[in-house]
Coordinates of C-alpha atoms and ligand atoms in Angstrom, one line a residue:
M276 CA 112.1 154.1 204.7
V277 CA 111.8 150.6 203.2
K278 CA 112.2 150.8 199.4
I279 CA 110.4 148.4 197.1
C280 CA 111.1 148.1 193.4
C281 CA 109.0 146.0 191.1
I282 CA 110.4 145.0 187.7
G283 CA 107.4 144.7 185.2
A284 CA 104.5 147.1 185.1
G285 CA 101.9 144.7 183.8
Y286 CA 98.6 143.3 184.9
V287 CA 100.3 141.9 188.0
G288 CA 103.1 144.4 188.8
G289 CA 100.9 147.5 188.4
P290 CA 97.9 146.6 190.6
T291 CA 99.9 144.7 193.3
M292 CA 102.3 147.5 193.8
A293 CA 99.6 150.2 193.8
V294 CA 97.8 148.3 196.6
I295 CA 101.1 147.9 198.6
A296 CA 101.7 151.6 198.3
L297 CA 98.2 152.4 199.4
K298 CA 98.2 150.1 202.4
C299 CA 101.8 150.9 203.4
P300 CA 102.3 154.7 203.4
S301 CA 105.7 154.3 205.1
I302 CA 107.1 152.3 202.1
E303 CA 108.3 153.8 198.9
V304 CA 107.2 151.7 195.9
V305 CA 108.7 152.2 192.4
V306 CA 107.4 150.1 189.4
V307 CA 109.8 149.9 186.5
D308 CA 109.6 148.6 183.0
I309 CA 111.6 148.4 179.8
S310 CA 108.4 149.4 177.9
V311 CA 108.4 153.2 177.7
S312 CA 104.8 153.3 176.5
R313 CA 103.6 151.3 179.4
I314 CA 105.3 153.5 181.9
T315 CA 104.0 156.7 180.1
A316 CA 100.5 155.3 180.4
W317 CA 100.9 154.5 184.1
N318 CA 101.9 158.1 184.6
S319 CA 98.9 159.4 182.6
E320 CA 95.2 159.7 183.1
Q321 CA 94.6 156.7 180.9
L322 CA 96.1 153.7 182.7
P323 CA 97.4 150.9 180.5
I324 CA 95.0 148.3 181.9
Y325 CA 91.4 148.4 182.8
E326 CA 90.6 147.0 186.3
P327 CA 87.6 148.2 188.4
G328 CA 88.9 150.4 191.3
L329 CA 92.5 150.6 190.0
D330 CA 92.2 154.3 188.9
E331 CA 91.3 155.4 192.4
V332 CA 94.1 153.5 194.1
V333 CA 96.7 154.8 191.7
K334 CA 95.4 158.4 192.0
Q335 CA 95.6 158.3 195.8
C336 CA 99.3 157.3 195.9
R337 CA 101.0 158.2 192.6
G338 CA 103.6 160.9 193.2
K339 CA 103.5 160.3 197.0
N340 CA 104.9 156.8 197.7
L341 CA 104.1 155.2 194.3
F342 CA 106.2 155.9 191.2
F343 CA 106.4 154.5 187.7
S344 CA 109.8 154.8 185.9
V345 CA 111.9 153.5 183.1
D346 CA 115.0 154.1 185.1
V347 CA 115.2 150.4 185.9
E348 CA 118.8 150.2 187.1
R349 CA 118.7 153.1 189.5
H350 CA 115.6 152.0 191.3
V351 CA 116.7 148.4 191.4
S352 CA 120.0 149.4 193.0
E353 CA 118.3 151.6 195.6
A354 CA 115.7 149.0 196.6
D355 CA 115.7 146.7 199.7
I356 CA 113.0 144.4 198.2
I357 CA 112.8 143.7 194.5
F358 CA 109.7 142.0 193.0
V359 CA 110.1 140.5 189.6
S360 CA 106.9 140.4 187.7
V361 CA 108.0 140.1 184.1
N362 CA 106.6 137.9 181.3
T363 CA 107.1 134.2 181.5
P364 CA 105.8 133.1 178.1
T365 CA 105.5 129.6 176.7
K366 CA 108.6 128.6 174.6
T367 CA 107.9 128.6 170.9
Q368 CA 111.3 127.2 169.8
G369 CA 113.9 124.7 171.0
L370 CA 113.8 122.3 173.9
G371 CA 110.3 122.1 175.4
A372 CA 108.7 124.3 172.6
G373 CA 105.0 124.6 173.1
K374 CA 105.1 123.7 176.7
A375 CA 108.1 124.9 178.8
A376 CA 108.3 128.4 180.3
D377 CA 110.6 130.8 178.5
L378 CA 112.6 132.4 181.3
T379 CA 114.5 134.8 179.0
Y380 CA 113.0 137.9 180.6
W381 CA 113.4 136.6 184.1
E382 CA 117.0 135.7 183.5
S383 CA 117.8 139.1 182.0
A384 CA 116.2 140.8 185.0
A385 CA 118.2 138.6 187.5
R386 CA 121.5 139.4 185.7
M387 CA 120.7 143.1 185.7
I388 CA 119.9 142.9 189.5
A389 CA 123.3 141.2 190.1
D390 CA 125.1 143.9 187.9
V391 CA 123.7 147.0 189.5
S392 CA 123.2 146.0 193.2
K393 CA 125.5 147.6 195.8
S394 CA 123.7 146.4 198.9
D395 CA 122.0 143.2 200.2
K396 CA 118.6 142.5 198.6
I397 CA 115.5 140.4 198.9
V398 CA 114.5 139.2 195.4
V399 CA 110.8 138.1 195.2
E400 CA 109.5 135.9 192.4
K401 CA 106.1 137.4 191.6
S402 CA 105.9 136.0 188.1
T403 CA 104.6 132.5 187.8
V404 CA 107.6 130.3 187.2
P405 CA 108.4 126.6 187.0
V406 CA 109.1 124.9 190.3
K407 CA 112.9 125.1 191.1
T408 CA 113.3 128.4 189.2
A409 CA 114.5 130.0 192.5
E410 CA 117.5 127.7 192.4
A411 CA 118.5 128.9 188.9
I412 CA 118.0 132.6 189.9
E413 CA 120.0 132.1 193.1
K414 CA 122.9 130.7 191.0
I415 CA 122.8 133.7 188.6
L416 CA 122.7 136.2 191.5
T417 CA 125.3 134.5 193.7
H418 CA 127.8 133.9 190.9
N419 CA 127.7 137.6 190.0
S420 CA 127.2 139.0 193.5
K421 CA 130.5 140.7 194.2
G422 CA 130.0 139.7 197.9
I423 CA 126.4 141.1 198.1
K424 CA 123.9 138.8 199.8
F425 CA 120.6 137.9 198.0
Q426 CA 117.7 136.1 199.4
I427 CA 115.2 134.7 197.0
L428 CA 111.5 134.4 198.0
S429 CA 108.6 133.0 196.0
N430 CA 105.4 135.0 196.5
P431 CA 103.1 134.0 193.6
E432 CA 100.2 136.2 192.8
F433 CA 96.6 134.8 193.0
L434 CA 94.6 137.9 191.9
A435 CA 92.0 137.4 189.2
E436 CA 91.7 140.0 186.5
G437 CA 88.4 141.9 186.7
T438 CA 88.5 141.7 190.5
A439 CA 92.2 142.4 191.0
I440 CA 91.8 145.3 193.5
E441 CA 89.2 143.4 195.6
D442 CA 91.4 140.3 195.6
L443 CA 94.4 142.3 196.6
F444 CA 92.6 144.2 199.4
S445 CA 91.2 141.0 200.8
P446 CA 93.2 138.0 199.6
D447 CA 92.1 134.4 200.5
R448 CA 95.8 133.9 201.3
V449 CA 99.2 135.4 200.7
L450 CA 101.8 132.7 200.1
I451 CA 105.5 133.3 200.8
G452 CA 108.1 130.6 200.2
G453 CA 111.8 130.9 201.3
R454 CA 114.9 129.0 202.2
E455 CA 114.8 127.1 205.5
T456 CA 117.9 128.9 206.7
P457 CA 118.1 131.7 209.3
D458 CA 118.7 134.3 206.5
G459 CA 115.8 132.8 204.5
Q460 CA 113.5 133.0 207.5
K461 CA 114.6 136.6 208.1
A462 CA 113.7 137.5 204.5
I463 CA 110.3 135.8 204.9
K464 CA 109.7 137.8 208.0
A465 CA 110.5 141.1 206.2
L466 CA 108.1 140.4 203.4
K467 CA 105.4 139.2 205.8
A468 CA 105.7 142.5 207.6
V469 CA 104.8 144.3 204.3
Y470 CA 101.6 142.3 203.9
A471 CA 100.8 142.4 207.6
H472 CA 99.9 146.1 207.1
W473 CA 96.5 144.9 205.9
V474 CA 96.3 141.1 205.6
P475 CA 95.4 139.2 208.8
E476 CA 98.3 137.1 210.0
E477 CA 96.5 133.8 209.7
R478 CA 96.0 134.4 205.9
I479 CA 99.8 134.7 205.3
I480 CA 101.1 131.2 204.6
C481 CA 104.8 130.6 204.8
T482 CA 106.3 127.5 203.1
N483 CA 109.6 126.3 201.6
L484 CA 110.5 127.7 198.1
W485 CA 109.4 124.7 196.1
S486 CA 106.0 124.4 197.7
A487 CA 105.3 128.1 197.0
E488 CA 106.4 127.8 193.4
L489 CA 104.4 124.6 192.8
S490 CA 101.3 125.8 194.6
K491 CA 100.7 128.5 192.0
L492 CA 100.8 126.1 189.1
A493 CA 98.7 123.7 191.1
A494 CA 96.1 126.3 191.9
N495 CA 95.7 127.3 188.3
A496 CA 95.5 123.7 187.2
F497 CA 92.8 123.0 189.7
L498 CA 90.8 126.1 188.7
A499 CA 91.0 125.3 185.0
Q500 CA 90.2 121.6 185.7
R501 CA 86.8 122.7 187.2
I502 CA 86.0 124.6 184.1
S503 CA 86.9 121.7 181.8
S504 CA 84.9 119.4 184.1
V505 CA 81.7 121.4 183.8
N506 CA 82.3 122.0 180.1
A507 CA 82.7 118.2 179.5
M508 CA 79.4 117.8 181.4
S509 CA 77.8 120.5 179.1
A510 CA 78.4 118.3 176.1
L511 CA 76.7 115.4 177.8
C512 CA 73.8 117.7 179.0
E513 CA 73.2 118.6 175.4
A514 CA 73.1 115.0 174.3
T515 CA 70.7 113.9 177.1
G516 CA 68.4 116.9 177.7
A517 CA 69.9 117.8 181.1
D518 CA 70.5 121.5 181.9
V519 CA 74.1 122.2 182.8
S520 CA 73.1 125.1 185.1
Q521 CA 70.8 122.8 187.1
V522 CA 73.5 120.1 187.2
A523 CA 76.2 122.6 188.3
H524 CA 73.9 124.0 191.0
A525 CA 73.1 120.6 192.4
V526 CA 76.7 119.5 192.3
G527 CA 78.0 122.7 193.8
K528 CA 75.7 122.5 196.8
D529 CA 77.9 119.7 198.1
T530 CA 80.1 121.6 200.5
R531 CA 83.0 119.4 199.6
I532 CA 82.7 120.6 196.0
G533 CA 81.5 124.2 196.4
A534 CA 79.6 126.4 194.0
K535 CA 82.2 128.6 192.5
F536 CA 83.9 128.2 189.1
L537 CA 81.2 125.9 187.8
N538 CA 79.8 128.0 185.0
A539 CA 79.8 126.2 181.6
S540 CA 81.1 128.3 178.8
V541 CA 82.7 128.4 175.4
G542 CA 86.0 127.7 177.3
F543 CA 88.5 129.3 179.6
G544 CA 91.0 131.9 178.4
G545 CA 93.4 134.4 180.0
S546 CA 97.1 134.6 180.1
C547 CA 97.7 132.0 182.8
F548 CA 95.6 128.8 182.7
Q549 CA 96.8 127.3 179.5
K550 CA 100.4 128.5 179.9
D551 CA 100.7 127.3 183.5
I552 CA 99.2 123.9 182.8
L553 CA 101.5 123.4 179.8
N554 CA 104.3 124.3 182.1
L555 CA 103.1 121.8 184.7
V556 CA 102.8 119.1 182.0
Y557 CA 106.4 119.8 180.9
I558 CA 107.7 119.6 184.5
C559 CA 105.9 116.3 185.0
E560 CA 107.4 114.9 181.8
C561 CA 110.8 116.0 182.8
N562 CA 110.4 114.3 186.1
G563 CA 109.4 111.0 184.5
L564 CA 105.7 111.2 185.3
P565 CA 103.9 110.8 181.9
E566 CA 100.6 109.6 183.5
V567 CA 100.4 112.8 185.6
A568 CA 101.4 114.9 182.6
N569 CA 98.6 113.3 180.5
Y570 CA 96.0 113.8 183.2
W571 CA 96.6 117.6 183.2
K572 CA 97.0 117.8 179.4
Q573 CA 93.4 116.6 179.1
V574 CA 92.2 119.8 180.8
I575 CA 93.5 121.8 177.8
K576 CA 92.2 119.2 175.3
V577 CA 88.7 119.6 176.7
N578 CA 89.0 123.3 176.5
D579 CA 90.0 123.1 172.8
Y580 CA 87.2 120.6 172.2
Q581 CA 84.7 123.1 173.7
K582 CA 85.8 125.9 171.4
N583 CA 85.6 123.7 168.3
R584 CA 82.3 122.3 169.4
F585 CA 80.9 125.8 169.6
V586 CA 82.1 126.7 166.1
N587 CA 80.7 123.5 164.8
R588 CA 77.3 124.2 166.4
I589 CA 77.2 127.6 164.6
V590 CA 78.2 126.3 161.2
S591 CA 75.9 123.2 161.3
S592 CA 72.9 125.2 162.5
M593 CA 73.3 127.8 159.8
F594 CA 72.8 125.3 156.9
N595 CA 76.4 124.0 157.1
T596 CA 78.0 127.2 155.9
V597 CA 78.6 130.7 157.2
S598 CA 80.4 131.8 154.0
G599 CA 79.5 135.4 153.2
K600 CA 77.2 135.6 156.2
K601 CA 77.4 138.4 158.7
I602 CA 78.0 137.1 162.3
A603 CA 77.9 139.6 165.2
V604 CA 80.4 138.7 167.9
L605 CA 79.4 140.2 171.2
G606 CA 82.4 140.3 173.6
F607 CA 86.0 139.6 172.8
A608 CA 87.8 139.9 176.2
F609 CA 88.4 136.6 178.0
K610 CA 85.9 137.5 180.7
K611 CA 83.9 140.5 181.8
D612 CA 85.3 143.5 183.5
T613 CA 88.6 143.3 181.8
G614 CA 90.0 144.5 178.5
D615 CA 92.4 141.6 178.5
T616 CA 92.2 139.4 175.4
R617 CA 95.2 137.1 176.0
E618 CA 94.2 133.5 175.1
T619 CA 90.5 134.6 175.0
P620 CA 88.3 131.8 173.5
A621 CA 87.0 134.5 171.1
I622 CA 90.2 134.3 169.1
D623 CA 89.7 130.6 168.3
V624 CA 86.0 131.0 167.7
C625 CA 86.5 134.0 165.4
K626 CA 89.3 132.2 163.5
G627 CA 87.1 129.2 163.1
L628 CA 84.3 131.3 161.6
I629 CA 86.7 133.3 159.4
D630 CA 88.1 130.0 158.1
D631 CA 84.6 129.2 157.0
K632 CA 84.5 132.6 155.3
A633 CA 82.1 134.4 157.6
K634 CA 82.0 138.2 157.8
L635 CA 82.4 139.2 161.5
S636 CA 81.2 142.4 163.2
I637 CA 82.7 142.5 166.6
Y638 CA 81.8 144.6 169.6
D639 CA 83.4 144.6 173.0
P640 CA 83.0 147.5 175.4
Q641 CA 86.7 147.4 176.5
V642 CA 88.7 146.0 173.5
T643 CA 90.0 148.2 170.6
E644 CA 90.0 147.3 166.9
D645 CA 93.8 147.4 166.9
Q646 CA 94.0 144.8 169.7
I647 CA 91.4 142.5 167.9
Q648 CA 93.3 142.7 164.6
R649 CA 96.6 141.9 166.4
D650 CA 95.0 138.9 168.3
L651 CA 93.5 137.5 165.1
T652 CA 96.8 137.7 163.2
L653 CA 99.5 136.9 165.7
N654 CA 100.9 133.4 166.0
K655 CA 100.1 131.2 169.0
F656 CA 102.0 132.3 172.2
D657 CA 103.5 135.4 170.5
W658 CA 101.4 137.7 172.6
D659 CA 103.3 137.0 175.8
H660 CA 106.3 139.2 175.2
P661 CA 107.0 142.9 176.1
A662 CA 105.0 145.1 173.7
H663 CA 108.0 146.5 171.9
L664 CA 109.5 143.1 171.2
Q665 CA 106.3 141.5 169.8
P666 CA 106.5 140.7 166.1
L667 CA 104.6 143.2 163.9
S668 CA 101.2 141.8 163.0
P669 CA 100.9 140.9 159.3
A670 CA 98.2 142.5 157.1
S671 CA 95.0 143.0 159.1
K672 CA 92.0 140.6 158.5
K673 CA 89.7 142.1 156.0
D674 CA 86.6 140.1 156.8
I675 CA 86.1 141.7 160.2
S676 CA 84.8 145.0 161.3
V677 CA 85.0 146.3 164.9
V678 CA 82.1 148.5 166.0
W679 CA 81.3 150.3 169.3
D680 CA 77.8 149.3 169.8
A681 CA 75.9 145.9 170.1
Y682 CA 73.0 147.2 167.9
E683 CA 75.4 148.2 165.1
A684 CA 77.2 144.8 165.3
T685 CA 73.9 142.9 165.0
K686 CA 72.3 145.0 162.3
D687 CA 71.5 142.8 159.2
A688 CA 73.4 139.9 160.8
H689 CA 72.5 136.3 160.2
G690 CA 73.7 135.2 163.6
I691 CA 75.0 136.5 166.9
C692 CA 77.6 134.8 169.1
I693 CA 78.0 135.9 172.7
L694 CA 81.6 135.3 173.8
T695 CA 82.0 137.4 176.9
E696 CA 79.6 137.6 179.8
W697 CA 79.4 141.4 179.9
D698 CA 76.4 142.5 182.0
E699 CA 75.1 144.8 179.3
F700 CA 74.4 141.8 177.0
K701 CA 71.8 140.6 179.5
N702 CA 69.7 143.7 179.0
L703 CA 69.9 144.5 175.3
D704 CA 66.7 145.2 173.5
Y705 CA 66.5 141.8 171.8
H706 CA 63.2 142.6 170.1
K707 CA 64.9 145.5 168.3
I708 CA 67.9 143.3 167.5
Y709 CA 65.7 140.6 166.1
N710 CA 63.7 143.0 163.9
N711 CA 67.0 144.3 162.4
M712 CA 68.5 140.8 161.6
Q713 CA 68.2 138.4 158.7
K714 CA 65.8 135.6 159.2
P715 CA 66.0 132.9 160.5
A716 CA 67.9 134.8 163.2
F717 CA 70.4 132.7 165.2
L718 CA 71.8 133.4 168.6
F719 CA 74.7 131.3 170.0
D720 CA 75.3 132.0 173.7
G721 CA 78.8 130.9 174.7
R722 CA 78.4 132.3 178.2
N723 CA 74.8 131.5 179.1
V724 CA 73.9 135.2 179.6
V725 CA 70.5 135.2 177.9
N726 CA 67.3 133.5 178.8
P727 CA 66.9 131.0 175.9
Q728 CA 63.1 130.7 176.2
K729 CA 62.5 134.4 176.2
L730 CA 64.6 134.8 173.0
R731 CA 62.9 131.8 171.4
D732 CA 59.6 133.5 172.1
I733 CA 60.8 136.5 170.2
G734 CA 61.7 134.3 167.2
F735 CA 65.4 133.5 167.6
V736 CA 66.9 130.1 167.1
V737 CA 68.9 129.8 170.3
Y738 CA 71.9 127.7 171.2
S739 CA 73.0 128.0 174.9
I740 CA 75.9 125.9 176.0
G741 CA 74.8 122.8 178.0
K742 CA 71.1 123.6 177.8
P743 CA 68.3 121.6 176.3
L744 CA 68.6 122.1 172.6
D745 CA 66.4 124.2 170.3
P746 CA 64.2 121.9 168.1
W747 CA 66.1 123.5 165.1
I748 CA 69.4 122.3 166.4
K749 CA 68.4 119.0 168.0
D750 CA 68.9 116.6 165.1
L751 CA 72.0 118.3 163.7
P752 CA 75.4 116.7 164.4
A753 CA 77.2 118.1 167.5
V754 CA 80.6 117.5 166.0
A755 CA 81.4 118.0 162.3
Ligands
NAI89 P1 102.4 141.6 181.5 O1 102.9 141.2 180.1 O2 101.2 142.4 181.6 O3 103.6 142.4 182.2 C1 105.0 142.1 182.2 C2 105.8 143.3 182.0 O4 107.2 143.0 182.3 C3 105.7 144.0 180.7 O5 105.2 145.3 180.8 C4 107.1 143.9 180.1 O6 107.5 145.1 179.4 C5 107.9 143.9 181.4 N1 109.3 143.3 181.3 C6 109.7 142.2 180.7 N2 111.0 142.0 180.8 C7 111.5 143.1 181.5 C8 112.8 143.4 182.0 N3 113.8 142.7 181.8 N4 112.9 144.6 182.7 C9 111.8 145.4 183.0 N5 110.5 145.1 182.5 C10 110.4 143.9 181.8 O7 102.3 140.3 182.3 P2 101.4 140.0 183.6 O8 100.1 139.6 183.3 O9 101.6 141.1 184.6 O10 102.2 138.7 184.2 C11 103.4 138.8 184.8 C12 103.7 137.5 185.5 O11 102.7 137.2 186.5 C13 103.6 136.2 184.5 O12 104.6 135.3 185.0 C14 102.2 135.7 184.8 O13 102.2 134.3 184.5 C15 102.0 136.0 186.3 N6 100.7 136.1 186.7 C16 99.7 136.8 186.0 C17 98.4 137.0 186.4 C18 97.4 137.7 185.6 O14 96.2 137.6 186.0 N7 97.7 138.4 184.6 C19 98.0 136.5 187.7 C20 99.1 135.8 188.5 C21 100.3 135.7 187.9

């Protein structure tokens, strides 16, 4: 029986391995992690991450050919194929701080693999890593190998949170990069055979190592760039009276452009886009390509601009101050159908409002108070470390309350911000909400989930990103 071990039981390691176990009953899959609480949760009824469809997949194979364990060394030593899906945070100190990837966790996993291995192994990069990481990993493994042969493959993960199981069941493509040597090609074939259990052969792309590593960074940069492009247009729409949804629809009808990923919003978030682009920028700089670096840097700058612009719209609309005012925040996760808050734009928007002394009442159907408090008090980039190694958050923010109901959050509020596109926000009883708010009642829709005209008819002053402006807002400055 082929044995697979995956180091890192996170948003990537957990779902990907669960799907491999489901689709390959003849393979034993063990997911290991240094975080005891994560593994305990994976072995419980309450999985550590929320992902539609994940519970069913795990229930079907856990205890049969899918296991979760903290006995990292034993399972690594027994495995034929080892996936490494550990954190690759942005460095916060030293050379490349604020941009380069911190490979501490990757390196320690590689050293451990070399230490405990007693047979030949295929080591698969699942984490997103800088191009050429495989070379460094290869050096660590071979210099400590005691005669054992290691083949390194790059097999970046393209799943999107919120649709992870769907994406894993039916991926647009699976990418496998390896050495162009007979042993490298043999390793590619072995990994391809795993995916071939359910992925059509023409969707499995095989490349050299560096193309595979770079393709992941490139794909995320292209995706984020689309969002920044439409968000940049949203500012121009507001200035000219165009409607960004109509512009995006018209533009997206061009088959060369395509309709997906053209929704204007308060900005992109998630654990990957910003981190991967910063990483790409750093690699370009290190390779003497400042123009290319600056091109990609602009994608992040526009994203930051969009978040600031949103806060400025709120403050300037509400008589230039939100001090002491209750603002209801609907949605905190970085997108719908996930409880993940890593780099969610809600963090920057909430911090902007708190700086202006607003009192926030936050509701998200999947995010806990503890998580929100941590997010609003942790330093930039500190979230991307194993849970037990994260700095303890300082005293919690006093000016926020977290509630479990949109009606509670909006009661007596002066304004509402919608920051995640949860479906339930489309169908709230906005008449009831309006009646229970202070007047004038403001609504700032950062995800274009409500129909602005319908809400204006109720009496709200409405701001929707990239849409023709409410007469109330029209003559106010867009940027403070
Ligand atoms: P995560 O933070 O959810 O999970 C990483 C896990 O690795 C943690 O549970 C941590 O305790 C564990 N870990 C760290 N060092 C370890 C070690 N030495 N031994 C054992 N366990 C260790 O991170 P996530 O989101 O799963 O991301 C993992 C990698 O995949 C990152 O490189 C990320 O950029 C990449 N990625 C993430 C995607 C996403 O949607 N979250 C999508 C595609 C790639």
